[in-house]
Coordinates of C-alpha atoms in Angstrom, one line a residue:
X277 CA -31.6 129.3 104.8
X278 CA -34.8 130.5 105.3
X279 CA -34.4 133.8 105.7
X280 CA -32.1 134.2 102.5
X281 CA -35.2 133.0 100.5
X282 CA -37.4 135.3 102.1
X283 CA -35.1 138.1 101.4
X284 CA -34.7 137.1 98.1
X285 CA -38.1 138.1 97.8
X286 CA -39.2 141.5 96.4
X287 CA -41.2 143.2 99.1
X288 CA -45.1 143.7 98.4
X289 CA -45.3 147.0 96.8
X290 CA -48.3 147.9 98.9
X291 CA -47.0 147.5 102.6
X292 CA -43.3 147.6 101.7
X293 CA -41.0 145.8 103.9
X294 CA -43.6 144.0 105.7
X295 CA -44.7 141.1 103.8
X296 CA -42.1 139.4 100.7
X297 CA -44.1 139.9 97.3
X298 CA -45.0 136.6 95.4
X299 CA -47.4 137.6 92.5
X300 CA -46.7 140.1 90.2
X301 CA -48.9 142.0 87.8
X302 CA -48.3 141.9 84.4
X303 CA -50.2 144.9 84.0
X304 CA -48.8 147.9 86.2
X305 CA -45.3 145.6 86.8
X306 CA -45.9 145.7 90.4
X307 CA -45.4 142.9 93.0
X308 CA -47.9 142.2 95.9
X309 CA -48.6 139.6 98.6
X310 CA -51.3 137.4 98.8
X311 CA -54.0 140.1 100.9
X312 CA -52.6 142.9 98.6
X313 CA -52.9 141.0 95.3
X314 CA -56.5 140.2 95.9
X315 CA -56.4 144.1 96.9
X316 CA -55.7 145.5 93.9
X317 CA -57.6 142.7 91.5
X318 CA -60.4 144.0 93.2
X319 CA -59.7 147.8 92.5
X320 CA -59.0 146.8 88.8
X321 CA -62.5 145.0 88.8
X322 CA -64.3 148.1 90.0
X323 CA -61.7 150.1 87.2
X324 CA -63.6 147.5 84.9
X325 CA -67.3 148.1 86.5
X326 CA -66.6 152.0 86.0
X327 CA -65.9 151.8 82.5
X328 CA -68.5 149.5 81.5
X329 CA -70.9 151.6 83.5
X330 CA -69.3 154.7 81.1
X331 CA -69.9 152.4 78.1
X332 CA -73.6 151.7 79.4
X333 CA -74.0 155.4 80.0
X334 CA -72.6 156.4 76.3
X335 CA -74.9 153.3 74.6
X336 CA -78.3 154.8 76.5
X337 CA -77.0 158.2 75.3
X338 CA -76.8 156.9 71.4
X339 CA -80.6 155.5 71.3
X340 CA -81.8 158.1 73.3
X341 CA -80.1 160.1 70.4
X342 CA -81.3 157.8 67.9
X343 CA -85.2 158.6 68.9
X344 CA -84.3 162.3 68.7
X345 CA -83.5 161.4 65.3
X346 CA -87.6 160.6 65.0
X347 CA -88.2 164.4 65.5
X348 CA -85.5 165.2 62.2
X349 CA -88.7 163.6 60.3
X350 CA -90.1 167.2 59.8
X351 CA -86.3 168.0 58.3
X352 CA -86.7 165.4 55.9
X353 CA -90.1 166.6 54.8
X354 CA -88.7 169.8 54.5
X355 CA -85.9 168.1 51.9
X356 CA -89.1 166.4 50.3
X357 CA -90.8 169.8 49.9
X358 CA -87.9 171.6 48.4
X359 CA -87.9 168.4 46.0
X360 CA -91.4 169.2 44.5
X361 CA -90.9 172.7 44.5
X362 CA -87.7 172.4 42.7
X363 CA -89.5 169.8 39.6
X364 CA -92.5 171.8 39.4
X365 CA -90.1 174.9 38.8
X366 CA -87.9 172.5 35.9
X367 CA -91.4 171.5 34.8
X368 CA -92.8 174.9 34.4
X369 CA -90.0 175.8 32.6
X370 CA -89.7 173.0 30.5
X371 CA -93.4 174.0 29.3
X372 CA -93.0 177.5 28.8
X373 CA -90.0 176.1 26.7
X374 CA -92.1 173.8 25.1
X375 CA -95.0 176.4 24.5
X376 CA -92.2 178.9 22.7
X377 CA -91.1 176.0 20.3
X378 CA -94.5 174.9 19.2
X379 CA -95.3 179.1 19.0
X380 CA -92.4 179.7 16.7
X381 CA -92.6 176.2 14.7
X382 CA -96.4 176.9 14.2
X383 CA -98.4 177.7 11.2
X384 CA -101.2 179.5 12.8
X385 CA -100.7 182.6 11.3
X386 CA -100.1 181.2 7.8
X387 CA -103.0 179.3 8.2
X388 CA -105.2 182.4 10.3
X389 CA -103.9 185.0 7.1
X390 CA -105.0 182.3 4.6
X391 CA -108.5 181.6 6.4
X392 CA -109.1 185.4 6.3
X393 CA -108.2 185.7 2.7
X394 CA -110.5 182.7 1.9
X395 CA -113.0 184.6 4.0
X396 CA -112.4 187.6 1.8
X397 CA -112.5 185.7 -1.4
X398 CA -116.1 184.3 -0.5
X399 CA -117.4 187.9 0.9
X400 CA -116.3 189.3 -2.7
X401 CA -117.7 186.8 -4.5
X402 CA -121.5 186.9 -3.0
X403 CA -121.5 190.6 -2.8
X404 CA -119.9 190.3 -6.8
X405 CA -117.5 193.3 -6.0
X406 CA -114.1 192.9 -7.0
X407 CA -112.5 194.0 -9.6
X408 CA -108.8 193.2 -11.3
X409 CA -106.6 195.2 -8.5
X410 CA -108.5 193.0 -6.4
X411 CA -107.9 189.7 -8.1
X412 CA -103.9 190.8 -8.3
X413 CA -103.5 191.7 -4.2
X414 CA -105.4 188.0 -3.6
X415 CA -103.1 186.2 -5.9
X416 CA -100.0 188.1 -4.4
X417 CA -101.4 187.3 -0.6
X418 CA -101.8 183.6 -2.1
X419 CA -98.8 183.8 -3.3
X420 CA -96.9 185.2 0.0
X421 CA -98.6 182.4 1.7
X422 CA -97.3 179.6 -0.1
X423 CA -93.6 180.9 -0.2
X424 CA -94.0 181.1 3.5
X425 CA -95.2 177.8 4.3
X426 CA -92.9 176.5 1.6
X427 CA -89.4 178.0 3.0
X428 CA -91.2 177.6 6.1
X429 CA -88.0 175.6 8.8
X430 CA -87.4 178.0 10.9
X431 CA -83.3 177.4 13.2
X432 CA -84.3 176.7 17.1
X433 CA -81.5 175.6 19.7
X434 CA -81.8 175.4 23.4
X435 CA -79.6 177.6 25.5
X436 CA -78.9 177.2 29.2
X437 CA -78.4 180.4 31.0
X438 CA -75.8 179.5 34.0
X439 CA -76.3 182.5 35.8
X440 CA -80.0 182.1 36.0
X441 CA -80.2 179.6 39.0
X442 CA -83.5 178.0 38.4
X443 CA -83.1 175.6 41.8
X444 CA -81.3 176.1 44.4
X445 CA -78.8 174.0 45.5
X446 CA -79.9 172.9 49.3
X447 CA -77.3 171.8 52.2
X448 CA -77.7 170.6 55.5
X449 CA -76.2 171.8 58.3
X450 CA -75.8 170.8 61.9
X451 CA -75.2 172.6 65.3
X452 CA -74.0 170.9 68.3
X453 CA -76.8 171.0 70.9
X454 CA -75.4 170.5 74.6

């Protein structure tokens, strides 16, 4: 009887027909004796040690990567640069704008022409030379003066040009360094 239970037995798949197999492994589906079991758990334990000692390996790789990333700081004041450049260009701009609107909504020159004429006026007067043609071109200039002020409202827009870029659009690319 005993040597039908022993032959019932799988055989231990690491020394074959010499010893009856009596633990199997969930994991690979393969049966072993008692020496070979502890054989194999301990191969699967040093599988285990390799790939934590992988997972170390990859982890010290990551934070040495991470205090590359210190030496990126000069990219990232390069982004900062391009930032300033880029809104003292749309600031510029925006003044020159500004400069046009207040040039063309102005009444310098109204106000310049009618200084002159005042100028003029007074001149003529103290020297007492002026005579009725005189008196008829001041009233006219006057006169020119007041309709301009008067209808004075001149039409301004804003227009964007899209083919003039004004800043350019940055991007940041990587390469792979091995």
């Amino acid at each position: 009887m005993t040597s039908l239970s022993v032959s019932l037995k799988p055989p231990c798949t690491a020394c074959g027909n010499k010893n009856a197999g009596i633990f199997r492994c969930e994991g690979c589906l393969q049966v072993f004796c008692r020496k070979h079991l502890n054989e194999h758990r301990d191969f699967l334990s040093y599988q285990l040690d390799e790939i934590a000692q992988e997972h170390d390996i990859l982890q010290q790789t990551i934070v040495e990567n991470e205090d590359k990333q210190i030496n990126h700081l000069p990219i990232l004041k390069q982004i900062d640069q391009w930032e300033k450049v880029s809104i003292e260009k749309i600031q510029q701009t925006a003044e020159e704008a500004r400069i046009q609107v207040k040039t063309l909504t102005s009444l310098q020159t109204a106000s310049k022409e009618l200084h002159d004429l005042a100028e003029r006026l007074e001149k003529a007067r103290i020297d007492d030379d002026y005579v009725e043609t005189d008196l008829r071109t001041w009233t006219n200039m006057l006169q020119k003066l007041k309709d301009d002020i008067n209808t004075f409202s001149p039409s301004i827009s804003i227009q964007e040009n899209p083919e003039e870029i004004l800043v350019a659009k940055i991007y940041v690319s990587t390469t792979l360094q091995q």
